[in-house]
Coordinates of C-alpha atoms in Angstrom, one line a residue:
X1 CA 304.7 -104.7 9.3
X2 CA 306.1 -100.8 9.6
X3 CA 306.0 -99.2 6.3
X4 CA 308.4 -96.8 6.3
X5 CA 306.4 -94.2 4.1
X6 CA 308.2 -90.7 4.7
X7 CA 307.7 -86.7 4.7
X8 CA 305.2 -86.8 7.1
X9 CA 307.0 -83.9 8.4
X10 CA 305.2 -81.7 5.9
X11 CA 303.8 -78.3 7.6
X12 CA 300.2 -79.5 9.3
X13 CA 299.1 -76.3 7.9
X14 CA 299.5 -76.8 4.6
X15 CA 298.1 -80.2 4.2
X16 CA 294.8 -78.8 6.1
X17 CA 294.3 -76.2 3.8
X18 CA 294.7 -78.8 0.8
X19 CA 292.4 -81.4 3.1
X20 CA 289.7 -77.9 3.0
X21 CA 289.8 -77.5 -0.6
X22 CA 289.5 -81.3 -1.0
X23 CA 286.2 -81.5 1.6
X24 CA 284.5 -78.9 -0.4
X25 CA 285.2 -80.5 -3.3
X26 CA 283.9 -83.7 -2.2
X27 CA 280.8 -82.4 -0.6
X28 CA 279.7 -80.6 -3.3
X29 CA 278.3 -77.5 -1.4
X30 CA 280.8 -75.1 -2.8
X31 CA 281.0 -73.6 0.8
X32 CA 284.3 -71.0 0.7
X33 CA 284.5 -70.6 -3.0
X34 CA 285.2 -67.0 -3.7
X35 CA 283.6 -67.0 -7.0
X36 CA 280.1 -65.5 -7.9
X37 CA 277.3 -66.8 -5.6
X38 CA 276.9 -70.5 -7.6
X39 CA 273.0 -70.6 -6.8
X40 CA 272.8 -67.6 -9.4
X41 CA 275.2 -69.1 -11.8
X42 CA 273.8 -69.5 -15.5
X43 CA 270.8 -67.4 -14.5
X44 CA 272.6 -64.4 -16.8
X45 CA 272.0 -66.2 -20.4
X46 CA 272.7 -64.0 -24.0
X47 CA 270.5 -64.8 -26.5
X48 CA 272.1 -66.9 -29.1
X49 CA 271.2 -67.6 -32.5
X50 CA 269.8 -70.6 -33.8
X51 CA 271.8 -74.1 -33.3
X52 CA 274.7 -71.5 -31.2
X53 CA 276.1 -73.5 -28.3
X54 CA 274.9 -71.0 -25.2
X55 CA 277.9 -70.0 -22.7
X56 CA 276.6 -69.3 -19.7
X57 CA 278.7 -69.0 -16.9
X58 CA 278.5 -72.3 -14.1
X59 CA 280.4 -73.8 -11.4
X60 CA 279.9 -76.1 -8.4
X61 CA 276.4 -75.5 -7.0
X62 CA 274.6 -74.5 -10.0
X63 CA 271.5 -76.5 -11.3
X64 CA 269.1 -76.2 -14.1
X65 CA 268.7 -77.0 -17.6
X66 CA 271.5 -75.4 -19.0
X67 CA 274.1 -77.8 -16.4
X68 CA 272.3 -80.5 -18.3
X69 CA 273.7 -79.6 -21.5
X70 CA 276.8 -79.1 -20.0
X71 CA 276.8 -83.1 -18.9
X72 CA 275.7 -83.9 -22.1
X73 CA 278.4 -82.4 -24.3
X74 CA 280.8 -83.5 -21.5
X75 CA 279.5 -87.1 -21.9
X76 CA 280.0 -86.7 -26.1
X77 CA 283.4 -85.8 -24.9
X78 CA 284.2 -89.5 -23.3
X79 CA 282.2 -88.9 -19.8
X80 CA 280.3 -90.5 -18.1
X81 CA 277.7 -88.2 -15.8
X82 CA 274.5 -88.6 -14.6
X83 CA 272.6 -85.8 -16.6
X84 CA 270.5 -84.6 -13.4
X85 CA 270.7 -80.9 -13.9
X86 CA 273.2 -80.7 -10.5
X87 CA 276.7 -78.7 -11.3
X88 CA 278.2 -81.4 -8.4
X89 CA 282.0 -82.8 -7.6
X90 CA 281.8 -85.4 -10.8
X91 CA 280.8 -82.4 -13.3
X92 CA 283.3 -80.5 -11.8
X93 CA 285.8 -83.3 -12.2
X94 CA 284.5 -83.5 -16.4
X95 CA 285.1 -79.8 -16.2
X96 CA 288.7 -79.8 -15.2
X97 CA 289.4 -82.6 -17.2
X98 CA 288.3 -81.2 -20.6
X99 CA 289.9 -77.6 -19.2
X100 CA 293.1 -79.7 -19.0
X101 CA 293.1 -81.5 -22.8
X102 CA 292.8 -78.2 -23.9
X103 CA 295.3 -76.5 -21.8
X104 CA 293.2 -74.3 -20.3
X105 CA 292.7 -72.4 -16.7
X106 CA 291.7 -75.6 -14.4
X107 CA 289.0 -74.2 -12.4
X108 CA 285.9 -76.3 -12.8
X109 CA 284.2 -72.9 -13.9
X110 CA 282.6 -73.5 -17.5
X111 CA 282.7 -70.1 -19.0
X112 CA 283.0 -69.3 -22.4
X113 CA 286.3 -70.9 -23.1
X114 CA 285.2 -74.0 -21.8
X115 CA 282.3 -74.1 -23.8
X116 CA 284.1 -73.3 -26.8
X117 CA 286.1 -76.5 -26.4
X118 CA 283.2 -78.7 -26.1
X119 CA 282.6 -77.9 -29.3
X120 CA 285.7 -79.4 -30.5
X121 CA 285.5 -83.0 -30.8
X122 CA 288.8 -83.5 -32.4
X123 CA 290.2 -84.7 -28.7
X124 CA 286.3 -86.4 -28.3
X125 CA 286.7 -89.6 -27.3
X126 CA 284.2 -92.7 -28.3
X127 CA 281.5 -92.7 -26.3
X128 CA 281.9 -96.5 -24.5
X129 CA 280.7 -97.4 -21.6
X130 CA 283.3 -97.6 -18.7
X131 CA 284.1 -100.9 -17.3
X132 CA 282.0 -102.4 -14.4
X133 CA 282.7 -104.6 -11.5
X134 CA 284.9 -107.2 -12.0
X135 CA 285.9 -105.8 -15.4
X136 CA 287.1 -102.4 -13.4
X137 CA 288.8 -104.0 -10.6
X138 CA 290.7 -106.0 -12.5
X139 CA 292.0 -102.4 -14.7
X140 CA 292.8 -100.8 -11.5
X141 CA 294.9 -104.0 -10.6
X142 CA 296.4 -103.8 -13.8
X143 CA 297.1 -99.7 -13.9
X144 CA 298.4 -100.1 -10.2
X145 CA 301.1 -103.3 -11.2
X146 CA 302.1 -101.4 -14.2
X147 CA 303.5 -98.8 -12.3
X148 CA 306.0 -100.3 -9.6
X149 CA 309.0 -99.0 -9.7
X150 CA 312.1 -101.3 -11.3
X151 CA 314.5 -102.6 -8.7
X152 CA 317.4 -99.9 -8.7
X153 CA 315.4 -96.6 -9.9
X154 CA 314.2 -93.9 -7.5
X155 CA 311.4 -92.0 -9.2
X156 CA 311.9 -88.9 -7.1
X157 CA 314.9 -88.7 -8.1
X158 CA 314.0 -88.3 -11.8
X159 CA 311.0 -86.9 -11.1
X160 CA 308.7 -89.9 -12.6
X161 CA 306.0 -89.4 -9.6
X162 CA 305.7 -86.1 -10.6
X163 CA 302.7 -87.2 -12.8
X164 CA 300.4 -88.6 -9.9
X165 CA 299.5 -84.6 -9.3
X166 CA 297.4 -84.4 -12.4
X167 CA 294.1 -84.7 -10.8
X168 CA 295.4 -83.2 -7.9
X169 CA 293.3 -80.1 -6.0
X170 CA 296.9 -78.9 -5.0
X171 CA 299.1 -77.4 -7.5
X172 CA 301.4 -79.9 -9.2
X173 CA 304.4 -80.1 -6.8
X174 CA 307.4 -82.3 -7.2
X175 CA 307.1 -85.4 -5.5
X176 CA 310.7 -85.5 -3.6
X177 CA 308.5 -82.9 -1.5
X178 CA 305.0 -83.5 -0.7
X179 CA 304.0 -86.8 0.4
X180 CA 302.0 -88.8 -2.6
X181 CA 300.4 -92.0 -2.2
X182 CA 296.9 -90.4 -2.0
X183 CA 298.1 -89.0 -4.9
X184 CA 298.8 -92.2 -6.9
X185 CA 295.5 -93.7 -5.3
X186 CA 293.6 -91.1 -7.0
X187 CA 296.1 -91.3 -10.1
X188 CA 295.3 -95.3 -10.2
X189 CA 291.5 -94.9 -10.1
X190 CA 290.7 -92.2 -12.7
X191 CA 293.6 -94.0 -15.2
X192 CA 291.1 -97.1 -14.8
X193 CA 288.3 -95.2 -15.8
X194 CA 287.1 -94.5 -12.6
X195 CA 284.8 -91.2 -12.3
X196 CA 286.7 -89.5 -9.7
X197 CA 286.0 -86.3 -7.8
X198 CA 288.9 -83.7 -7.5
X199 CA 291.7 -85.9 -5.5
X200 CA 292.9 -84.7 -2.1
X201 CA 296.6 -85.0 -0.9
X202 CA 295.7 -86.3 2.3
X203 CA 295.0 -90.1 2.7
X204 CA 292.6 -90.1 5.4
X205 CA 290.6 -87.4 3.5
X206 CA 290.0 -90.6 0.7
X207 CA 288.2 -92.2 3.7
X208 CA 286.0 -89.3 4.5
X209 CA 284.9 -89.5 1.0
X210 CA 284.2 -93.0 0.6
X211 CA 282.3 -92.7 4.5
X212 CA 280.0 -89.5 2.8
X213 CA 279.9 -91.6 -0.6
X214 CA 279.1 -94.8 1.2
X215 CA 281.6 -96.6 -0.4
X216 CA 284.0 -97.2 2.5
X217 CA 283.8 -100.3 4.9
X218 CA 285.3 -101.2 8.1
X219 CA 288.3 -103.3 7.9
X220 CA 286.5 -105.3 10.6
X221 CA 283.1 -107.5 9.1
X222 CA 284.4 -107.1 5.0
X223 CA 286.9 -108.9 2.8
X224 CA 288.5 -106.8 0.7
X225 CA 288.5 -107.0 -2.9
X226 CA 291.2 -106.3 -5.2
X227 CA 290.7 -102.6 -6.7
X228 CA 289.5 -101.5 -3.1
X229 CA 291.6 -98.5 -1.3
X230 CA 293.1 -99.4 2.1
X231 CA 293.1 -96.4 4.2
X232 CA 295.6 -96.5 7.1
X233 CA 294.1 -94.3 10.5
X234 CA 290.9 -93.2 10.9
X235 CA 288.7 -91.8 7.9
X236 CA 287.5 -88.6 9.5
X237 CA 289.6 -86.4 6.9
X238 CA 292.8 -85.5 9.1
X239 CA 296.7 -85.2 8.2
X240 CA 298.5 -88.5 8.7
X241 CA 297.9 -91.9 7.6
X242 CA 298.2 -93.7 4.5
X243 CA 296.2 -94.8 1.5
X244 CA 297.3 -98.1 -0.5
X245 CA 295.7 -99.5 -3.7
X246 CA 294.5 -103.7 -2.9
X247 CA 296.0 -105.9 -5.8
X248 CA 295.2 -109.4 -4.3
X249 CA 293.3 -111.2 -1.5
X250 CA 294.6 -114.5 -0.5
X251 CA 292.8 -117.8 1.0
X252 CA 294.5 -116.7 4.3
X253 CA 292.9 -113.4 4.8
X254 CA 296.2 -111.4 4.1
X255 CA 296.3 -108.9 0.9
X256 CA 298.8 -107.8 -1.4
X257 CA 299.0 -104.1 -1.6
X258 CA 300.7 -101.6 -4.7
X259 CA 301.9 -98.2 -2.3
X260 CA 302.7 -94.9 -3.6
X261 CA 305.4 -92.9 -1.8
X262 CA 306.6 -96.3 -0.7
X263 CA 310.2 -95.5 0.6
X264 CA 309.9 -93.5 -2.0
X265 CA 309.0 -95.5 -4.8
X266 CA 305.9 -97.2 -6.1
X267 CA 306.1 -100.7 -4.0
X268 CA 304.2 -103.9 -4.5
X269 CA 303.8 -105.4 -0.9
X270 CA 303.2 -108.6 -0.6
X271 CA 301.0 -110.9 1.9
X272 CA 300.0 -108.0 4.4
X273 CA 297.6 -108.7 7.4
X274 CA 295.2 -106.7 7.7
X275 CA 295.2 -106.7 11.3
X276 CA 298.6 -105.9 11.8
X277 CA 299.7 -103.3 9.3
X278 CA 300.4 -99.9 10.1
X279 CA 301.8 -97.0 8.3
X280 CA 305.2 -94.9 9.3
X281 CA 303.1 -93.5 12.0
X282 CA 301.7 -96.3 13.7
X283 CA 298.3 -96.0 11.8
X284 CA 296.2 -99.2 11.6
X285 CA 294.2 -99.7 8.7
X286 CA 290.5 -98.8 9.4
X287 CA 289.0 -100.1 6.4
X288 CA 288.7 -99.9 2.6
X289 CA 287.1 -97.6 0.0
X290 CA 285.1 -99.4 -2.6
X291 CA 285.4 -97.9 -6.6
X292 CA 282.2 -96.8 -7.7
X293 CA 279.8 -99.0 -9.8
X294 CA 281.8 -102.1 -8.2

């Protein structure tokens, strides 16, 4: 089956630079970033009076005690991070997150403003633990079904897909120009619960991730499960390809898939094999990222 998934057209150049953004993201080395040297970051501390919430200055690459009270008070605020001292993607993620609820500058840096709005727990969510294996496939399902598009509507025509760039690295771009079904993979997870790193535009870039996160699997020697990522063309990071959200997994080896930027739409497609798919661009799928803790 040809999907006929469009606007691949999209200057190379431009989804490169968003796939280099997205790789330093993902690796958490902070390589490029053209902020302060992140090995020093937090090192400058004012004194602060007794029971004060400190405000050091951190971003990706810093470590210490002060980036674990930075996961802690992100955890009070509905997170879920390991509190290991190391200012990684995931913290980064929390950072953006909370910098977004509070409509502030999204840059993963927590400086003083970011501090201050950990100390606002009006927007603090309970502290629950996030579902687990079958539990958080089956919400991924669910968030992925929900959002198929009704027979007759064209959400970029209304701008409905518009959303799916809320976790995005790029800048939120209307989706009637930039292709989008990495961005509605990424979308899919993190509304499930799914601690997500910073979500890349480009599909095959997903795969790189899951290959450096050792969550990805050959399509070849695994079954996929529903909740699982299909990722169409080699996962090595480059422009091209296509990323797809698994909903089912049938007796006969062939998979129902939910596809952003679907003809344009959000498309539930039914009874794929695996073997034989491809993407607009004659991209087989290689294999299938896994969602954390499942």
């Amino acid at each position: 089956m040809r999907k006929n998934v469009k606007k691949f057209a999209l200057h190379a150049a431009g989804l490169a630079a968003v796939a280099a953004v997205a790789f330093a993201s993902l690796s958490g080395n902070g390589a490029g970033s053209a902020h302060a040297d992140p090995a020093r970051a937090g090192q400058h501390l004012t004194k602060a009076a007794p029971g004060a919430l400190p405000s050091p200055t951190l971003q990706e690459g810093a470590r210490g005690e002060a980036v674990k009270d930075l996961q802690t008070r992100l955890n009070k605020h509905g997170h879920r991070l390991d509190v290991d001292g190391i200012y990684g993607p995931a913290t980064k993620a929390a950072v953006q997150d909370l910098q977004r609820k509070h409509r502030l500058a999204v840059d993963g840096i927590a400086g003083p403003q970011t501090w201050a709005a950990l100390k606002d727990t009006k927007t603090s969510k309970p502290q629950t633990s996030a579902p687990t294996g079958a539990a958080l496939r089956n919400k991924i399902v669910s968030v992925a079904r929900s959002q198929v598009t009704p027979k007759g509507s064209n959400p970029e025509d209304t701008g409905a897909c518009n959303k799916y760039f809320a976790y995005s690295v790029a800048p939120a771009s209307a989706c009637a120009d930039v292709p989008w079904c990495a961005a509605f993979a990424g979308w899919t997870w993190h509304q499930a619960g799914v601690t997500v790193r910073d979500h890349t535009l480009v599909a095959r870039a997903i795969g790189k991730w899951g290959k450096e996160q050792g969550l990805f699997h050959n399509r070849t020697g695994y079954t996929p499960k529903p909740g699982d990522l299909a990722i169409y063309g080699p996962p090595n990071g480059s422009t091209g390809g296509h990323v797809a959200v698994v909903v089912a997994v049938h007796s006969n080896g062939t998979i129902d898939t939910v596809d952003g930027n679907y003809s344009d739409k959000v498309t539930l497609v039914e009874r794929l094999n695996p073997s034989k798919a491809t993407d607009g661009e004659d991209q087989h799928i290689s294999g299938y990222v896994s969602p954390p803790g499942a």
